[in-house]
Structures are given as C-alpha cells and as structure tokens.
Amino acid sequence: MADTADDKLHIVMFPWLAFGHMIPYLELTKHFGRKGHRVSFLSTPRNIDRLPGIPLDLVALVEYVKIPLPAVENLPETAEATSDLPYDKIQYLKIAHDKLLDPVAKFLKSSDADWIIYDFAAYWIGPIARELSIKSAQFSIFFASSLAFMGPTWSLMGGDYRKAPEDYTVAPKWIPFQTSLAFRLFEIKRIFDSFDGNASGVTDIYRFGAGQESADLIMVRSSYEVQPEWLKLLGDLIPKPVLPVGQLPPGQGDYGHSKETDEWQWINEWLDSKERGSVVYIAFGTESKPTQVELTQIALGLEKSRLPFFWVLKTQLGSSDVDRVELPDGFMERVKGRGLVWTSWAPQLKVLAHDSVGGFLSHCGGTSVVEAMSLGKPLIMFPLLSDQALNARLLEEKQMGHPILRNESDGSFTSDSVAQSLRLVMVEEEGKVYREKVKEMRSAYGNMDIQNRYIDNLLNHLKANRPVAKIHST
Ligand SMILES: *[C@@H]1O[C@H](CO)[C@@H](O)[C@H](O)[C@H]1NC(C)=O
Ligand SMILES: CC(=O)N[C@H]1CO[C@H](CO)[C@@H](O)[C@@H]1O
C-alpha cells in the first residue's frame, strides 16, 4: 500500500532523562523521520544541547522541544540527566522529572500528536494522553529478557512474590524455560532502592507497571533474530500488544560527528599503530562508574594482561559527586605507549569499529551491547547498574562475552581475574569461541534490512491504530 499524506503520523517521544535512554529514542526518531513522519522529541534544554544535532535530511520533520526542568531541593541546578549525578542523587532527578507532567500535558494539548512514546519513568503519561485522544506506547529500552525478568504488569504494580534481595538471585517462576537470568546478591543490593522505593515516593518497578497498564502498546528493544523465546514470553506476560522495535543498531550517519575531527584523527593514528584485533576498548557508560576498590583492581588487571587498551574513564558523575575515583599511583607511567586513558567524551562507535580493537570491556548497557555486537566485537563484562547484569548473564550464556569473575555474594574480585578474563576473550585459544560467536551473530544485530522490517511493522501498527477522532481531520 502506497503511503498518502493521510498516512503520515505525528509522534511525540519522551525518554527518561538519561543518555542511555535518549540515544535509542533518537535512533527510533530518525527511523520515523526517514519514513516521512513528523516527530517531536521532548527533553530538557541542557540534554537537548548535548544530543547530536538533527540530521540535515530530517530538519523539516523532526524537532527538538525543550521543556525546562523544574528546580527541586537536593538536585544541583545544572543537573538534567543521570550522567550529571552520583547514583544516590538520581531519586531527586525523578522528582523533578515528575514535575514535567504539567508542561508535557500542555505541549500535548496544543499539538496534533497521534502517538506519544514514553519511557518507564513517565508512568503518568497514559491517562493524560487518553483524555486528549492521543495513543500512548511505553518504550522502556530494556531488552525483552529484562522486562520478562521484572515480571507481568500486575506483579510490577505491587503483586510480586519476591520481597528480599535474595529473591532476585534466581530466575522468577514465570520463566518456563532454563535460564541463568538472575542477579548476583551484590548486584541486586546495589540497586535495590529501585524495588523498595525512594525519595520520589514511587519505585521504578511500579513506574514500569503503571506505565504498562495505561499504555495502548508496549514497544521493546529486541528482535526475533536474537531474543525469540523472550519476545514470546513477554507477549504472554503483558496482556496487550507487545511489538519488538529491533535492536536499533547504529546507522552509517551515526559514525560521523563533525566537532571532534581533530581528536578523532589523533585517536585514529594511535589505533592505527596497534596490531589488528589487539586493543581492548574500555568504557562503563555515561551514568555509572566503578567504585575506587573496583577501579584499582581493573587498572592493575589491565597492567597484568599486557594488552594494549583505550580506556574512556569517567572519574566523577557530575560536580556533586564527592566520590571521585583515581587510577593507582604510577599507573600512567607503567602503561605508557601501551594504553591510552581518555577522560573526555570519545567517539565510541568509531573506536569500536576500528580494526585494531578486538574486544570491549563494558558495563553491558543495552546500547553498548548492540554497538559491540553489530561490529562483531566480543565483550569482557563488568555490569554495574540497572539491567546490565541481566544482559551480561544472557551474553555469557550465548558465549558472546565473558564476565570478570567475582565472588557471587559480595562482588569482590582480584586483578588476576581481570587479567584472566581479558586474555581469554582477546587472545587465548580457549577464548576463540567468543571471538567466533560474535562474528556469527553480527548480522542478527546489525543488519539494516532486518532493522527496517521492524520499523515498517511498528509503523503499520501505529498507523492502523491511530486515534479514531483524528483520522478524518488531517
Ligand atoms: C565470598 O564472600 C563471602 C562474603 O564476604 C564470603 O563469606 C565467602 O567466603 C566468599 N567466597 C569465596 C569463594 O571467596
Ligand atoms: C529517602 C531515601 O530513602 N533515600 C535513599 C534512596 O536510595 C539511596 C541509595 O540506595 C539511599 O542512599 C538513600 O538513603
């Protein structure tokens, strides 16, 4: 069926205030724009200023809408994203985020939006959208496996049988097949406030559930090529349409970024000087950092591994973070020539895509996982927050990555276990399986024809189910 002007939608995107969420939302935004739909991408001014500009071919269809973040107690004035804050202050960002309800409602009222796509945090959007005859979809950015682990809607809204951290160290009973999907005790303890509430008064889990309950559609970052059993299970757990949006691999245009040409040239030359597949790329994402104890062992382990590395190191999460971490004394001297420590923003995709990079020591956030897999680079895994540990379990199961081995109860580990995991995945014969497996899976994650089919399928659903009242008025 050929598209007519009447088929064109106006879609509003409202991601949680975290770059790990805004980036996949932006990826979807570009797909929608390239199919001729209008998109309004809502976030706060400082976040929008830090996002990549809208590609030139899309400026007529896609607009950034800046909604100022209300000031709240305990939240530093310049903090608008999780990357501006240490973990214990993110609860105040949620309070400020919830105060966006009025300005977002006002925006929707004055717009001709057909659909709003919102994140886990904005559990209050659904009822507002319904009142305005706008359709709503929850898109949480988690993979289907993590959503299935979290549970059915009723369980998220208070009915979960799991109460103590220990209950999350085994797979939940609604998963009918064998899986290693579960947290280690130290992992779940680190994030347990997501489950038992915090200053914003609403747990993350409840946000997920209430957001599902009121949505017309659930969208999930997954594909049948990679997570078939999890997608099927999720469809059984959530009593409404659940549509995969694909893996959202980076497109060609995402490798470019005009601003840091000089920096990239310098990095590129350094990488060129190393052997093919020899360099470990290291980054733990924008919104988390290892503790000092962890960082020290990682650094010493890198030294012991004798491997070349490129490390994007974040020592502080915003200026209000008092726990600044430091590399061990003399580290930079000892790794001179072999390793590069980069303390500002780095073009992750370009670095990962370089032939000299042979593996990625990663926190296993969704976007990093998809980037690494679509470039065929195996992971050495060190999950920190959120659903990262769950991602790591599955990648380990499928032999696309190997974890840094830790004490399962308190998380302690030595520099030797760091060096061992690094060498296994990067160079050793027994680790060949990791390097081969990712090559096998590369197209399942990164193929753009596959991705396009998911976008077409999703858009067909959005078109077929656009608000009835608006069908004839356009
Ligand atoms: C792991 O940590 C726990 C708690 O600190 C400790 O009791 C246990 O002995 C440790 N296990 C190993 C294998 O070191
Ligand atoms: C008010 C409140 O409960 N604050 C807690 C939220 O969670 C963080 C991290 O676990 C704690 O440090 C706070 O005390």
JSON list of C-alpha atoms in Angstrom, two decimals, residues 249-324:
[
{"chain": "A", "resi": 249, "resn": "PRO", "atom": "CA", "xyz": [21.93, -0.73, 15.63]},
{"chain": "A", "resi": 250, "resn": "PRO", "atom": "CA", "xyz": [23.75, 2.50, 14.78]},
{"chain": "A", "resi": 251, "resn": "GLY", "atom": "CA", "xyz": [23.25, 3.68, 11.20]},
{"chain": "A", "resi": 252, "resn": "GLN", "atom": "CA", "xyz": [26.00, 4.87, 8.87]},
{"chain": "A", "resi": 253, "resn": "GLY", "atom": "CA", "xyz": [25.38, 8.52, 9.72]},
{"chain": "A", "resi": 254, "resn": "ASP", "atom": "CA", "xyz": [26.00, 7.85, 13.41]},
{"chain": "A", "resi": 255, "resn": "TYR", "atom": "CA", "xyz": [29.72, 7.35, 12.95]},
{"chain": "A", "resi": 256, "resn": "GLY", "atom": "CA", "xyz": [30.28, 10.95, 11.92]},
{"chain": "A", "resi": 257, "resn": "HIS", "atom": "CA", "xyz": [30.43, 13.84, 14.39]},
{"chain": "A", "resi": 258, "resn": "SER", "atom": "CA", "xyz": [31.95, 16.94, 12.92]},
{"chain": "A", "resi": 259, "resn": "LYS", "atom": "CA", "xyz": [33.07, 18.52, 16.20]},
{"chain": "A", "resi": 260, "resn": "GLU", "atom": "CA", "xyz": [35.82, 16.10, 17.23]},
{"chain": "A", "resi": 261, "resn": "THR", "atom": "CA", "xyz": [37.62, 15.59, 13.93]},
{"chain": "A", "resi": 262, "resn": "ASP", "atom": "CA", "xyz": [40.97, 16.61, 15.39]},
{"chain": "A", "resi": 263, "resn": "GLU", "atom": "CA", "xyz": [40.57, 14.39, 18.40]},
{"chain": "A", "resi": 264, "resn": "TRP", "atom": "CA", "xyz": [39.45, 11.50, 16.26]},
{"chain": "A", "resi": 265, "resn": "GLN", "atom": "CA", "xyz": [42.38, 11.96, 13.94]},
{"chain": "A", "resi": 266, "resn": "TRP", "atom": "CA", "xyz": [44.70, 11.67, 16.92]},
{"chain": "A", "resi": 267, "resn": "ILE", "atom": "CA", "xyz": [42.92, 8.60, 18.34]},
{"chain": "A", "resi": 268, "resn": "ASN", "atom": "CA", "xyz": [42.76, 7.01, 14.90]},
{"chain": "A", "resi": 269, "resn": "GLU", "atom": "CA", "xyz": [46.50, 7.38, 14.40]},
{"chain": "A", "resi": 270, "resn": "TRP", "atom": "CA", "xyz": [47.16, 5.85, 17.79]},
{"chain": "A", "resi": 271, "resn": "LEU", "atom": "CA", "xyz": [44.87, 2.90, 16.98]},
{"chain": "A", "resi": 272, "resn": "ASP", "atom": "CA", "xyz": [46.48, 2.54, 13.53]},
{"chain": "A", "resi": 273, "resn": "SER", "atom": "CA", "xyz": [49.81, 1.99, 15.27]},
{"chain": "A", "resi": 274, "resn": "LYS", "atom": "CA", "xyz": [48.48, -1.14, 17.03]},
{"chain": "A", "resi": 275, "resn": "GLU", "atom": "CA", "xyz": [48.06, -4.63, 15.64]},
{"chain": "A", "resi": 276, "resn": "ARG", "atom": "CA", "xyz": [44.75, -5.81, 14.23]},
{"chain": "A", "resi": 277, "resn": "GLY", "atom": "CA", "xyz": [42.35, -7.01, 16.95]},
{"chain": "A", "resi": 278, "resn": "SER", "atom": "CA", "xyz": [44.86, -6.36, 19.74]},
{"chain": "A", "resi": 279, "resn": "VAL", "atom": "CA", "xyz": [43.36, -3.38, 21.58]},
{"chain": "A", "resi": 280, "resn": "VAL", "atom": "CA", "xyz": [40.79, -3.59, 24.40]},
{"chain": "A", "resi": 281, "resn": "TYR", "atom": "CA", "xyz": [38.31, -0.74, 24.35]},
{"chain": "A", "resi": 282, "resn": "ILE", "atom": "CA", "xyz": [37.11, 0.09, 27.88]},
{"chain": "A", "resi": 283, "resn": "ALA", "atom": "CA", "xyz": [34.07, 2.17, 28.85]},
{"chain": "A", "resi": 284, "resn": "PHE", "atom": "CA", "xyz": [31.45, 1.86, 31.56]},
{"chain": "A", "resi": 285, "resn": "GLY", "atom": "CA", "xyz": [28.77, 4.13, 30.12]},
{"chain": "A", "resi": 286, "resn": "THR", "atom": "CA", "xyz": [27.66, 7.65, 30.86]},
{"chain": "A", "resi": 287, "resn": "GLU", "atom": "CA", "xyz": [25.74, 7.05, 34.05]},
{"chain": "A", "resi": 288, "resn": "SER", "atom": "CA", "xyz": [27.81, 4.69, 36.11]},
{"chain": "A", "resi": 289, "resn": "LYS", "atom": "CA", "xyz": [31.34, 4.28, 37.33]},
{"chain": "A", "resi": 290, "resn": "PRO", "atom": "CA", "xyz": [33.17, 1.55, 39.26]},
{"chain": "A", "resi": 291, "resn": "THR", "atom": "CA", "xyz": [33.95, 2.18, 42.93]},
{"chain": "A", "resi": 292, "resn": "GLN", "atom": "CA", "xyz": [37.52, 3.02, 43.91]},
{"chain": "A", "resi": 293, "resn": "VAL", "atom": "CA", "xyz": [38.17, -0.56, 45.03]},
{"chain": "A", "resi": 294, "resn": "GLU", "atom": "CA", "xyz": [36.85, -1.91, 41.72]},
{"chain": "A", "resi": 295, "resn": "LEU", "atom": "CA", "xyz": [38.71, 0.64, 39.63]},
{"chain": "A", "resi": 296, "resn": "THR", "atom": "CA", "xyz": [42.03, -0.17, 41.28]},
{"chain": "A", "resi": 297, "resn": "GLN", "atom": "CA", "xyz": [41.66, -3.90, 40.57]},
{"chain": "A", "resi": 298, "resn": "ILE", "atom": "CA", "xyz": [40.61, -3.24, 36.98]},
{"chain": "A", "resi": 299, "resn": "ALA", "atom": "CA", "xyz": [43.62, -1.00, 36.40]},
{"chain": "A", "resi": 300, "resn": "LEU", "atom": "CA", "xyz": [46.05, -3.47, 37.97]},
{"chain": "A", "resi": 301, "resn": "GLY", "atom": "CA", "xyz": [44.47, -6.30, 35.99]},
{"chain": "A", "resi": 302, "resn": "LEU", "atom": "CA", "xyz": [44.94, -4.35, 32.77]},
{"chain": "A", "resi": 303, "resn": "GLU", "atom": "CA", "xyz": [48.60, -3.95, 33.61]},
{"chain": "A", "resi": 304, "resn": "LYS", "atom": "CA", "xyz": [48.92, -7.68, 34.24]},
{"chain": "A", "resi": 305, "resn": "SER", "atom": "CA", "xyz": [47.13, -8.55, 30.98]},
{"chain": "A", "resi": 306, "resn": "ARG", "atom": "CA", "xyz": [49.91, -6.84, 28.98]},
{"chain": "A", "resi": 307, "resn": "LEU", "atom": "CA", "xyz": [47.27, -5.95, 26.34]},
{"chain": "A", "resi": 308, "resn": "PRO", "atom": "CA", "xyz": [47.07, -2.57, 24.62]},
{"chain": "A", "resi": 309, "resn": "PHE", "atom": "CA", "xyz": [43.96, -0.61, 25.64]},
{"chain": "A", "resi": 310, "resn": "PHE", "atom": "CA", "xyz": [41.92, 2.53, 25.02]},
{"chain": "A", "resi": 311, "resn": "TRP", "atom": "CA", "xyz": [40.09, 3.49, 28.21]},
{"chain": "A", "resi": 312, "resn": "VAL", "atom": "CA", "xyz": [37.36, 6.10, 28.36]},
{"chain": "A", "resi": 313, "resn": "LEU", "atom": "CA", "xyz": [37.50, 6.88, 32.06]},
{"chain": "A", "resi": 314, "resn": "LYS", "atom": "CA", "xyz": [34.84, 8.79, 33.94]},
{"chain": "A", "resi": 315, "resn": "THR", "atom": "CA", "xyz": [36.20, 9.67, 37.39]},
{"chain": "A", "resi": 316, "resn": "GLN", "atom": "CA", "xyz": [33.22, 11.66, 38.63]},
{"chain": "A", "resi": 317, "resn": "LEU", "atom": "CA", "xyz": [29.48, 11.64, 37.88]},
{"chain": "A", "resi": 318, "resn": "GLY", "atom": "CA", "xyz": [28.76, 15.38, 37.77]},
{"chain": "A", "resi": 319, "resn": "SER", "atom": "CA", "xyz": [30.23, 18.05, 40.02]},
{"chain": "A", "resi": 320, "resn": "SER", "atom": "CA", "xyz": [28.11, 16.99, 43.00]},
{"chain": "A", "resi": 321, "resn": "ASP", "atom": "CA", "xyz": [29.75, 13.54, 43.02]},
{"chain": "A", "resi": 322, "resn": "VAL", "atom": "CA", "xyz": [32.07, 13.50, 46.04]},
{"chain": "A", "resi": 323, "resn": "ASP", "atom": "CA", "xyz": [33.42, 10.01, 45.40]},
{"chain": "A", "resi": 324, "resn": "ARG", "atom": "CA", "xyz": [35.91, 10.86, 42.70]}
]
